[in-house]
Amino acid sequence: MHGLKIRHKILLLFLFVSLGPLLVVNLALIFTTQSQLKREAFVRQNLAATQAAERVDNFLGSKIDNLIFESQTSAVRLLDTKDASLNLATYIKGDRDLLDITLANKQGKQLVVVNRSGLIEKHVNIAASDAFRAATFLAGKEYIGPVIYDENRSPHVLIAVPLIKFNQQQDLSHLSTAEFGKYRSQSDITGVLIGNYSLGNLWDSVLSIKIGEQGYAYVVDDKGNLIAHPDDKFRRNNQVVAAVHQVNHFLEGKNDQHQSTSERGQAVLSSSKEISRTKWGVITEEPISSVYKEVSALYRLGISVFIGAAVLVFVLSFLMRKQILTPIQSLSAGADRLGSGDFNYKLPVKTNDELGHLAENFNKMGGNLSLMIGSLKDKNLTLEIEHNKLNSIIKSVSDGIVAIDNNHKIVSINPPAAKLLDRSDTEIMGQQIEHAYQWLHDDKAVQIDYDKPGIYLYNGLVVPSPNKASYVNLVVVILENKTSDVSAIITIRDLTQSRELEVMKVDFVAIAAHELRTPLTFLRGYLELMKNQDAPKLPPDGQERLHRALIGTDQLSTLINNLLNVSRVERGSMEIHMTKVDLPKLVNSLCNQQQSSAKMKNQKLIFSAKEPEITVPADASALSEVINNLLNNAIKYSPDNGQIEINVTRQDDLARVSVKDYGLGIPPEAKSRLFRKFYRVEHSLTTGNRGTGLGLYISKAIIELHHGEIGVESEAGKGSTFYFTLPIYDDAKHAKLVSETNQVMGTRGWLKKDPTN
Ligand code: ADP
């Protein structure tokens, strides 16, 4: 069924739906008609058989009664030959079936024989004949002999009755034949009267009984011999038919109706009836074909209807095929074309039914698909262009870009990123990021957690490769959404070249500052000498110029010192000599030194320390530079007549120095940049305060060398508090530190030394 095409399925369905019920109805009709006809046939046959049996029975009964009656006439009974001859000659004339009649005495001697032509003279002894013996010895029973068929004569039968003595007969004359027999005995018998009866008329009447259209009756005797049959020729050739099914059935005493094969080999429905007097049987038969003649007609009608319906079904299925299959086939062809990419193919819309709508929708779907595929193609093209653009951007940017997946595998890398490792991007593709890149900071490996979403900056890292080391800054973007193929993007800025420039610059500054310092020292020496020896001789304006020249050389000296310090900081060559320093004492003395500068602006420097002695491990001169810088700035960047509060406190194991002023303050956006090299807040540029933007940078470097922290708290316009903290001296921690002299401490990441050297 699965492999069948739709048109075959439709045809089968039609056949099943239309012909199935037709078949069932036809069969039911045929079946009921058949059983009805069968019933009717049995009734008909039974009736005919009964009728025929009665006819035979009546015939024989009447012949016996007549014979008995004749036998009781005195001439016959007394064997009076003369009178009996006359009586019997008259008697024979009265019965047209009687062929001849014989009167015999008790010894079997024929006394009178009369046939239809008259008296027969020649007499014989019939003592041995069945008829005589039966009538004399079987006293009490009349005798009916077997049916005799002679050449040229119609079938006939002998009927014999005994002659009974007079005295008894008189008394019994009113009795019936059957009752009469009871009183007879062998000794009462005087002779026998035998009638030879023709059965021609009887058989004609029996065999002419019509049963249905082709039914007939025939008669068998109690041995199964055929004694009457409509086809006498058949009877002559087949006298014994005991073997025929229904005859045998009858002989066994069954006379129900049944279907069998007839004596002539035909399928028949048959029935039988016994002739009670002789135990002969009348058998009626009707050929099945004639019984079921109407059924055959029904069959024919059914088959015609069936064929008609089948033809109709074929025609209908053909029409259906045109109506349904043709659109479905064209739909299927359309789907094939759609499948092969022909989205502009249109199905013909011919009908306004569901199939028409289906075709319309199909066409719409094709149109939509065509549009969608067009737009998809466009999008794909755009994506491809974007992808190419992105690729070329990634390839062309000078920064290295590496993308990794969830397993930290490198899924995308551009040439600059690979160049850091002296390899090609294709070589590194697919490697674990941890294996490919090693990040160092101060010679220590930096561990990056690539699974923690966020944006992370790493500055001043070193990426070693077998032949070189690269100096880089990293931006690591770790994505929140780990479902995509990329989980993190690492941007690597190679600063190796700028570092070299920086180194060159720092070297240049150091050399320049160093070279300037010697002549400046001489200059300042001569100016000091002039001031001490020649100043009183100079006019006031000359003194003023000398004073300015001294200030100028001081400023220049500060700048040169600062520049030297910066270069030391950046090259990591700043030297600090740790000693135990009493912080309040140092700060207080520096405050006192700055009092004169404060006074010039009529400012008050107020020192306070909660504890008189707080010892820290420090380089006193470097620390003084820091404190002086903070004090100078406070004086410089706060107004005249102001107050500056210097405070030394202790918090747990930290010492804290703060310098608070009520001056310009620091705007919030400047705070993060305040400790960078050369940075100056805008207000300090406009207010005319001179400065280099290096003081806080150097201060921070010095404090960090001391393992301390420097910072600022400020509100713009209200003043600022600069502070630093230092660890309190602890023997266990710092004893060794302070005992070592000339200690050089590094700073500022990768400028301090080249790891490859
Ligand atoms: P300089 O003072 O030579 O400019 P510094 O590094 O010492 O350099 O200071 C950097 C900048 O910080 C200054 O130019 C100034 O703008 C700002 N600054 C420092 N201290 C103060 C302060 N106490 N009040 C306001 N601004 C300050």
mmCIF file of C-alpha atoms in Angstrom, residues 334-455:
data_model
loop_
_atom_site.group_PDB
_atom_site.id
_atom_site.type_symbol
_atom_site.label_atom_id
_atom_site.label_comp_id
_atom_site.label_asym_id
_atom_site.label_seq_id
_atom_site.Cartn_x
_atom_site.Cartn_y
_atom_site.Cartn_z
ATOM 1 C CA GLY A 334 6.704 22.624 -8.627
ATOM 2 C CA ALA A 335 8.159 21.485 -5.291
ATOM 3 C CA ASP A 336 10.919 19.672 -7.198
ATOM 4 C CA ARG A 337 11.760 22.825 -9.101
ATOM 5 C CA LEU A 338 11.643 24.839 -5.887
ATOM 6 C CA GLY A 339 13.954 22.265 -4.327
ATOM 7 C CA SER A 340 16.371 22.658 -7.217
ATOM 8 C CA GLY A 341 16.475 26.409 -6.590
ATOM 9 C CA ASP A 342 13.999 27.725 -9.183
ATOM 10 C CA PHE A 343 12.095 30.001 -6.786
ATOM 11 C CA ASN A 344 10.463 31.989 -9.568
ATOM 12 C CA TYR A 345 8.561 28.982 -10.918
ATOM 13 C CA LYS A 346 4.799 29.569 -10.723
ATOM 14 C CA LEU A 347 2.135 26.880 -10.569
ATOM 15 C CA PRO A 348 -0.910 27.434 -12.803
ATOM 16 C CA VAL A 349 -3.922 28.301 -10.602
ATOM 17 C CA LYS A 350 -6.872 26.753 -12.415
ATOM 18 C CA THR A 351 -9.497 26.113 -9.765
ATOM 19 C CA ASN A 352 -11.039 28.075 -6.956
ATOM 20 C CA ASP A 353 -11.059 25.206 -4.486
ATOM 21 C CA GLU A 354 -8.577 24.086 -1.811
ATOM 22 C CA LEU A 355 -6.131 22.900 -4.462
ATOM 23 C CA GLY A 356 -6.362 26.291 -6.153
ATOM 24 C CA HIS A 357 -5.605 27.954 -2.789
ATOM 25 C CA LEU A 358 -2.802 25.499 -2.213
ATOM 26 C CA ALA A 359 -1.284 26.429 -5.584
ATOM 27 C CA GLU A 360 -1.704 30.136 -4.777
ATOM 28 C CA ASN A 361 -0.042 29.698 -1.380
ATOM 29 C CA PHE A 362 2.673 27.622 -2.999
ATOM 30 C CA ASN A 363 3.351 30.449 -5.445
ATOM 31 C CA LYS A 364 3.377 32.949 -2.561
ATOM 32 C CA MET A 365 5.742 30.710 -0.633
ATOM 33 C CA GLY A 366 8.021 30.485 -3.702
ATOM 34 C CA GLY A 367 7.943 34.301 -3.970
ATOM 35 C CA ASN A 368 8.708 34.723 -0.265
ATOM 36 C CA LEU A 369 11.471 32.156 -0.437
ATOM 37 C CA SER A 370 12.947 33.918 -3.436
ATOM 38 C CA LEU A 371 12.845 37.245 -1.530
ATOM 39 C CA MET A 372 14.254 35.652 1.618
ATOM 40 C CA ILE A 373 17.021 33.921 -0.252
ATOM 41 C CA GLY A 374 17.767 37.154 -2.098
ATOM 42 C CA SER A 375 17.975 39.057 1.177
ATOM 43 C CA LEU A 376 19.986 36.233 2.736
ATOM 44 C CA LYS A 377 22.399 36.387 -0.177
ATOM 45 C CA ASP A 378 22.636 40.169 0.273
ATOM 46 C CA LYS A 379 23.198 39.739 3.991
ATOM 47 C CA ASN A 380 25.725 37.038 3.337
ATOM 48 C CA LEU A 381 27.527 39.303 0.916
ATOM 49 C CA THR A 382 27.414 42.153 3.428
ATOM 50 C CA LEU A 383 28.639 39.806 6.130
ATOM 51 C CA GLU A 384 31.402 38.582 3.874
ATOM 52 C CA ILE A 385 32.395 42.161 3.077
ATOM 53 C CA GLU A 386 32.242 43.050 6.784
ATOM 54 C CA HIS A 387 34.195 39.932 7.627
ATOM 55 C CA ASN A 388 36.824 40.749 5.029
ATOM 56 C CA LYS A 389 36.926 44.332 6.267
ATOM 57 C CA LEU A 390 37.296 43.158 9.831
ATOM 58 C CA ASN A 391 39.947 40.709 8.775
ATOM 59 C CA SER A 392 41.882 43.311 6.890
ATOM 60 C CA ILE A 393 41.500 45.727 9.816
ATOM 61 C CA ILE A 394 42.738 43.088 12.229
ATOM 62 C CA LYS A 395 45.550 42.183 9.866
ATOM 63 C CA SER A 396 46.456 45.778 9.218
ATOM 64 C CA VAL A 397 46.398 47.131 12.762
ATOM 65 C CA SER A 398 49.793 47.465 14.259
ATOM 66 C CA ASP A 399 48.603 46.119 17.592
ATOM 67 C CA GLY A 400 48.622 42.397 18.056
ATOM 68 C CA ILE A 401 45.171 40.830 18.416
ATOM 69 C CA VAL A 402 44.576 37.320 19.719
ATOM 70 C CA ALA A 403 41.145 35.709 20.179
ATOM 71 C CA ILE A 404 40.696 32.555 22.233
ATOM 72 C CA ASP A 405 37.802 30.176 22.749
ATOM 73 C CA ASN A 406 36.366 28.691 25.941
ATOM 74 C CA ASN A 407 39.239 26.222 26.151
ATOM 75 C CA HIS A 408 41.796 29.042 25.856
ATOM 76 C CA LYS A 409 42.664 27.830 22.366
ATOM 77 C CA ILE A 410 43.795 30.526 19.955
ATOM 78 C CA VAL A 411 41.092 30.817 17.300
ATOM 79 C CA SER A 412 42.242 34.016 15.619
ATOM 80 C CA ILE A 413 45.550 35.852 15.587
ATOM 81 C CA ASN A 414 46.986 38.627 13.449
ATOM 82 C CA PRO A 415 50.569 38.838 12.209
ATOM 83 C CA PRO A 416 51.756 41.513 14.704
ATOM 84 C CA ALA A 417 50.720 39.277 17.615
ATOM 85 C CA ALA A 418 52.575 36.339 16.102
ATOM 86 C CA LYS A 419 55.593 38.498 15.295
ATOM 87 C CA LEU A 420 56.176 39.034 19.014
ATOM 88 C CA LEU A 421 57.072 35.336 19.146
ATOM 89 C CA ASP A 422 59.030 35.450 15.855
ATOM 90 C CA ARG A 423 56.523 33.087 14.304
ATOM 91 C CA SER A 424 53.744 33.170 11.705
ATOM 92 C CA ASP A 425 50.102 33.465 12.694
ATOM 93 C CA THR A 426 49.276 30.064 11.132
ATOM 94 C CA GLU A 427 51.899 28.381 13.340
ATOM 95 C CA ILE A 428 50.358 29.739 16.519
ATOM 96 C CA MET A 429 46.722 29.179 15.514
ATOM 97 C CA GLY A 430 45.091 26.473 17.622
ATOM 98 C CA GLN A 431 47.671 26.586 20.455
ATOM 99 C CA GLN A 432 46.735 27.202 24.075
ATOM 100 C CA ILE A 433 47.307 30.872 24.917
ATOM 101 C CA GLU A 434 49.163 29.870 28.119
ATOM 102 C CA HIS A 435 51.634 27.814 26.083
ATOM 103 C CA ALA A 436 52.093 30.338 23.315
ATOM 104 C CA TYR A 437 52.589 33.522 25.399
ATOM 105 C CA GLN A 438 54.502 34.099 28.605
ATOM 106 C CA TRP A 439 53.853 37.425 30.326
ATOM 107 C CA LEU A 440 56.510 38.747 32.747
ATOM 108 C CA HIS A 441 56.437 41.679 35.097
ATOM 109 C CA ASP A 442 59.586 42.455 37.099
ATOM 110 C CA ASP A 443 60.880 39.082 35.953
ATOM 111 C CA LYS A 444 57.906 37.355 37.521
ATOM 112 C CA ALA A 445 55.272 35.462 35.525
ATOM 113 C CA VAL A 446 51.920 37.231 35.383
ATOM 114 C CA GLN A 447 48.950 34.890 35.635
ATOM 115 C CA ILE A 448 45.893 36.036 33.730
ATOM 116 C CA ASP A 449 42.555 34.433 34.585
ATOM 117 C CA TYR A 450 40.953 34.134 31.154
ATOM 118 C CA ASP A 451 37.676 32.851 32.639
ATOM 119 C CA LYS A 452 36.792 35.906 34.699
ATOM 120 C CA PRO A 453 34.675 38.279 32.609
ATOM 121 C CA GLY A 454 35.789 41.898 32.501
ATOM 122 C CA ILE A 455 38.281 44.264 30.932
#
